[in-house]
PDB file of C-alpha atoms in Angstrom:
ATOM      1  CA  UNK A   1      45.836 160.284 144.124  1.00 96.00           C
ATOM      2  CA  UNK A   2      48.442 161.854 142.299  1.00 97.00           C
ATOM      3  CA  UNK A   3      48.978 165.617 143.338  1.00 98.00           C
ATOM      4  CA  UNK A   4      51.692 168.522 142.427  1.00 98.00           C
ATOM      5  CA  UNK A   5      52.394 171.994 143.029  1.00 98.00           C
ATOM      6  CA  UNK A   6      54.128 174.345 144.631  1.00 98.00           C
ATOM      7  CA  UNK A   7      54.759 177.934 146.252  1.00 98.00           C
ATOM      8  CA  UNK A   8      53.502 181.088 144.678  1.00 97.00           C
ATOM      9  CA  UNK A   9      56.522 182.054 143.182  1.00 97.00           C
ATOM     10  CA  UNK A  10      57.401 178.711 141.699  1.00 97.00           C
ATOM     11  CA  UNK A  11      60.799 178.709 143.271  1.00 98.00           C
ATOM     12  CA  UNK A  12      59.565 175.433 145.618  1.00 98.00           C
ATOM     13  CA  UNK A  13      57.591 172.348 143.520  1.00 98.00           C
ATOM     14  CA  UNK A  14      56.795 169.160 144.269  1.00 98.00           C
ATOM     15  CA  UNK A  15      55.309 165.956 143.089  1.00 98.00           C
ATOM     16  CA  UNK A  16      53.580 163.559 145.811  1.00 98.00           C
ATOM     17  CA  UNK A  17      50.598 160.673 146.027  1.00 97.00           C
ATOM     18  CA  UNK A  18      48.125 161.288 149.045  1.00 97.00           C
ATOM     19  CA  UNK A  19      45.267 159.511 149.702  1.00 96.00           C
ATOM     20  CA  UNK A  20      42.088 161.955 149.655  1.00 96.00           C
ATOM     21  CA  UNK A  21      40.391 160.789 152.928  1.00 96.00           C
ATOM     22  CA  UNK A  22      43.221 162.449 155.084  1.00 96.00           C
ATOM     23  CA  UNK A  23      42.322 166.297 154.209  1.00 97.00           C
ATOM     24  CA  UNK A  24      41.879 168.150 157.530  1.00 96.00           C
ATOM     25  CA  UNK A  25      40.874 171.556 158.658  1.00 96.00           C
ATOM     26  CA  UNK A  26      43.228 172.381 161.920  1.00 94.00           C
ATOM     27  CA  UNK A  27      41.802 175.463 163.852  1.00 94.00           C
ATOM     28  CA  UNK A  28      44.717 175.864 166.122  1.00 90.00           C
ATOM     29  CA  UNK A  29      46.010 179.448 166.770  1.00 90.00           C
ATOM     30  CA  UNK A  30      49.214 178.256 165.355  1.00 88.00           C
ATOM     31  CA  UNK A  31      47.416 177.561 162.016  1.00 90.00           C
ATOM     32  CA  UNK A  32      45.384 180.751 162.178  1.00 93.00           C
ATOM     33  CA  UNK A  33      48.634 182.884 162.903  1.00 92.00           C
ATOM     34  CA  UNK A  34      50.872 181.134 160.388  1.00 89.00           C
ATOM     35  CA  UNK A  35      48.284 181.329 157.590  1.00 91.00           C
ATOM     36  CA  UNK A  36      46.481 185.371 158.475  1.00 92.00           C
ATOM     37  CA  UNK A  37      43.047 183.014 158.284  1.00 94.00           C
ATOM     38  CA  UNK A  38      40.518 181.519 160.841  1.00 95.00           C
ATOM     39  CA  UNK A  39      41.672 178.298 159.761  1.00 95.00           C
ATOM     40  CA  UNK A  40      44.481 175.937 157.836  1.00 95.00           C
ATOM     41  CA  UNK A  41      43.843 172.851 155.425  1.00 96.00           C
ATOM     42  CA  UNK A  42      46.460 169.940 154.857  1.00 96.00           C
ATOM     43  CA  UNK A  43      46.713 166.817 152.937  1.00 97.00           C
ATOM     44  CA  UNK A  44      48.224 163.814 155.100  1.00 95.00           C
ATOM     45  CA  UNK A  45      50.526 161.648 152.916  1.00 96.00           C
ATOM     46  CA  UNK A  46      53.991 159.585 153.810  1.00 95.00           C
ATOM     47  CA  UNK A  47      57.109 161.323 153.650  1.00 94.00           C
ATOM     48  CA  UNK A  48      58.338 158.527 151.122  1.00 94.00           C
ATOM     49  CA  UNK A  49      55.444 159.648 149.108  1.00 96.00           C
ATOM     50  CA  UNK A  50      56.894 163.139 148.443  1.00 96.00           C
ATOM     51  CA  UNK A  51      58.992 164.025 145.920  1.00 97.00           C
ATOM     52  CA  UNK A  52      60.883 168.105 145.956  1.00 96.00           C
ATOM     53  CA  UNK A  53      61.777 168.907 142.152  1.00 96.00           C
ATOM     54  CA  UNK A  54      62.312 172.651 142.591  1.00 95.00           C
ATOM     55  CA  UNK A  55      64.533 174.675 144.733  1.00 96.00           C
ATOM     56  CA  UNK A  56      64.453 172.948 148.637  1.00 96.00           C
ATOM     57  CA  UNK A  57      62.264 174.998 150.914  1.00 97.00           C
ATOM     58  CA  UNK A  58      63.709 176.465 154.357  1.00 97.00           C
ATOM     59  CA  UNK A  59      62.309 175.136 158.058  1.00 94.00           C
ATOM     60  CA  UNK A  60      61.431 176.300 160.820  1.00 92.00           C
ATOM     61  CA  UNK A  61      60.312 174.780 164.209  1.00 93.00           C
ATOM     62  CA  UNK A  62      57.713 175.383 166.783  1.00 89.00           C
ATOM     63  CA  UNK A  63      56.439 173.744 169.864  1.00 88.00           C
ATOM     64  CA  UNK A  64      53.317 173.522 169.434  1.00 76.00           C
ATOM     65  CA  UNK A  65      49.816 174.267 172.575  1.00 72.00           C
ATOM     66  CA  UNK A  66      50.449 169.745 173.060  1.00 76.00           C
ATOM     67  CA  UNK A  67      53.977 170.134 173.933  1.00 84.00           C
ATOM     68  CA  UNK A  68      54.884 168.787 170.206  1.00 83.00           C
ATOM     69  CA  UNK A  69      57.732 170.140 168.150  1.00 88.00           C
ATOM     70  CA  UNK A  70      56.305 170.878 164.492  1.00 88.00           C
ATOM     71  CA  UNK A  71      58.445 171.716 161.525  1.00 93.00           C
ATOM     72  CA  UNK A  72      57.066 174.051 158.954  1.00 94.00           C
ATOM     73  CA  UNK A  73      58.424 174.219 155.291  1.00 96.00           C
ATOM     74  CA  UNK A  74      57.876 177.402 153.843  1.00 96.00           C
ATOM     75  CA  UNK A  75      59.750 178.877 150.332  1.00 97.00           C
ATOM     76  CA  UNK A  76      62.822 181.282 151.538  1.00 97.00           C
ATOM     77  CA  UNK A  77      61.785 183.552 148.663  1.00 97.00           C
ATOM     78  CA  UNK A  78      57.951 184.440 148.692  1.00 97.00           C
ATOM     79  CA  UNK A  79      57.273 182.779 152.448  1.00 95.00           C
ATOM     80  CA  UNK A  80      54.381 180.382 151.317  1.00 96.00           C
ATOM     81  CA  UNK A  81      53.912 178.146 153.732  1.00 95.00           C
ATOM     82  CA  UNK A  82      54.142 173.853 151.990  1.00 97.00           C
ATOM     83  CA  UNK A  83      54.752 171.174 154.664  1.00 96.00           C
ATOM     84  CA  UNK A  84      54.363 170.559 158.022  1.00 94.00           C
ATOM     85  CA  UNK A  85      56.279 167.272 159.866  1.00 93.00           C
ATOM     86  CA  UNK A  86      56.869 166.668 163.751  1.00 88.00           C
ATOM     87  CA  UNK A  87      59.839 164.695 164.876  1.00 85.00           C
ATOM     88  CA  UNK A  88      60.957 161.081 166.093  1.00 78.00           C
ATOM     89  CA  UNK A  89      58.141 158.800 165.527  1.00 68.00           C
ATOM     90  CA  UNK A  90      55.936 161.545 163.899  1.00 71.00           C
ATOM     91  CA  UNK A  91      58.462 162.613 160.769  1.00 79.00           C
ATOM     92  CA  UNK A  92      57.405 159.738 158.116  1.00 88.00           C
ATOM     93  CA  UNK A  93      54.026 161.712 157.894  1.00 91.00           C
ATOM     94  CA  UNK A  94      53.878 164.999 156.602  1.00 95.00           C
ATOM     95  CA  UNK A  95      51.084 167.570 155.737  1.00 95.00           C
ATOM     96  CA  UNK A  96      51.210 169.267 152.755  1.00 97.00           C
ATOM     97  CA  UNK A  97      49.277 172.748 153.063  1.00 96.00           C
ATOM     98  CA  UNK A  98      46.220 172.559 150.798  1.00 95.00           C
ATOM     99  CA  UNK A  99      46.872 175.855 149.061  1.00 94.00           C
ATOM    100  CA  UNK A 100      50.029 174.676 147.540  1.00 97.00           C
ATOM    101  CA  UNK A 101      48.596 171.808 145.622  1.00 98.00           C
ATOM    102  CA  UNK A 102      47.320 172.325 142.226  1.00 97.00           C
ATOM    103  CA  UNK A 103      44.274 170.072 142.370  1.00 97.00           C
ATOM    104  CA  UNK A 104      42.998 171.464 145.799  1.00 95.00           C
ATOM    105  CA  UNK A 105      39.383 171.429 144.166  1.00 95.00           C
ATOM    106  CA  UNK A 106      39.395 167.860 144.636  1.00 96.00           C
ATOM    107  CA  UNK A 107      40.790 167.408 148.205  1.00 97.00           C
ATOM    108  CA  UNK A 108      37.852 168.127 150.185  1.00 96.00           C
ATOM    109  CA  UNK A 109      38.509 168.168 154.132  1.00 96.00           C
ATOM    110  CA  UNK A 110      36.960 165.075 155.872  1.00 96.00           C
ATOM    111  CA  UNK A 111      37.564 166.175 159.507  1.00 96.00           C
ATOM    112  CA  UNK A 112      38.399 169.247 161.806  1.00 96.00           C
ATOM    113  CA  UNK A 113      40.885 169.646 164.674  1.00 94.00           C
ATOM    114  CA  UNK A 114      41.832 172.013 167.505  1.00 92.00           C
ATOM    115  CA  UNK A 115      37.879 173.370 167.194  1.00 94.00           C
ATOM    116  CA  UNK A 116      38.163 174.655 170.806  1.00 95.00           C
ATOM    117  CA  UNK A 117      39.685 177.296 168.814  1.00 94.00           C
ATOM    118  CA  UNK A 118      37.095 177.622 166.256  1.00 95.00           C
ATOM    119  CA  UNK A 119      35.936 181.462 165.798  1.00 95.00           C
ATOM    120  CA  UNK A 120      32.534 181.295 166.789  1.00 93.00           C
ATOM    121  CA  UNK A 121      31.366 182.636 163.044  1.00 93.00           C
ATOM    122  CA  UNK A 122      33.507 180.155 160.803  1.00 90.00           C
ATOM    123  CA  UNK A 123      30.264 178.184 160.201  1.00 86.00           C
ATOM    124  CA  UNK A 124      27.813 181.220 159.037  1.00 88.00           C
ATOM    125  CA  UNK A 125      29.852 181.690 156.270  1.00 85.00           C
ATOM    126  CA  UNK A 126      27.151 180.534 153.859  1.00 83.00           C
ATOM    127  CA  UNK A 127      25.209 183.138 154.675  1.00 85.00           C
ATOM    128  CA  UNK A 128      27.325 186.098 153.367  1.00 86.00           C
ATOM    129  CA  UNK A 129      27.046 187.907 150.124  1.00 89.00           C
ATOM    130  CA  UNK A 130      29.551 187.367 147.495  1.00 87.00           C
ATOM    131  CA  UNK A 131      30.958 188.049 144.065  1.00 87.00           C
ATOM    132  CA  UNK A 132      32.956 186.093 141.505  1.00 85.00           C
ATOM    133  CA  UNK A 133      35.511 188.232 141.356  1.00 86.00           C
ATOM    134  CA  UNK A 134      36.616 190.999 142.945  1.00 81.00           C
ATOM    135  CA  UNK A 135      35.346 193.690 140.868  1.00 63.00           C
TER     136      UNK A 135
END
């Protein structure tokens, strides 16, 4: 599937072709703390696959709860967060974030990770009033 998009301020795009079976949910504290949310979504796809065509986006590493090194790409002017790599053997595969791809609505997540972090409440959801807007 053929996907673009890009941070909120436009200043980091991309172009990139992902296969829509490899959306995950990662419940990690690392994912909860880089993201403000109980949870983060990402798109596997091949770093081949992956085309920048905006401004490059700045990195920044972090060794991870498994003892893995994980780079994060983020945009150096509005901080949204857009890929995710590790190193050696593990940098042909990336993740690109799910909220920086325009056609999110049809990447659904086929699998969850790190749930030993899970907040206990993440699946009662459903059961919460809502509104369409925030009005």
């Amino acid at each position: 599937m053929r996907i673009d998009g890009g941070c909120h301020c436009g200043h980091v795009t991309y172009e990139a072709e992902v296969d829509p079976a490899q959306v995950s949910i990662c419940h990690c504290t690392d994912c909860q703390t880089l993201t403000g949310s109980p949870f983060r979504v990402t798109v596997l796809a091949a770093r081949q696959n992956i085309r920048l065509t905006g401004s490059p986006p700045r990195l920044y590493a972090k060794t991870g709860d498994n003892g893995r090194r994980r780079l994060q790409y983020f945009c150096p002017e509005c901080g949204s967060p857009l890929f995710t790599a590790g190193e050696g053997d593990e940098a042909d595969s990336w993740g690109i974030r799910w909220g920086s791809i325009r056609q999110r609505r049809d990447l659904v997540p086929r699998r969850q990770i790190w749930c030993r972090s899970a907040l206990p409440w993440i699946h009662s959801l459903g059961g919460l009033p809502g509104a369409e807007t925030d009005a």
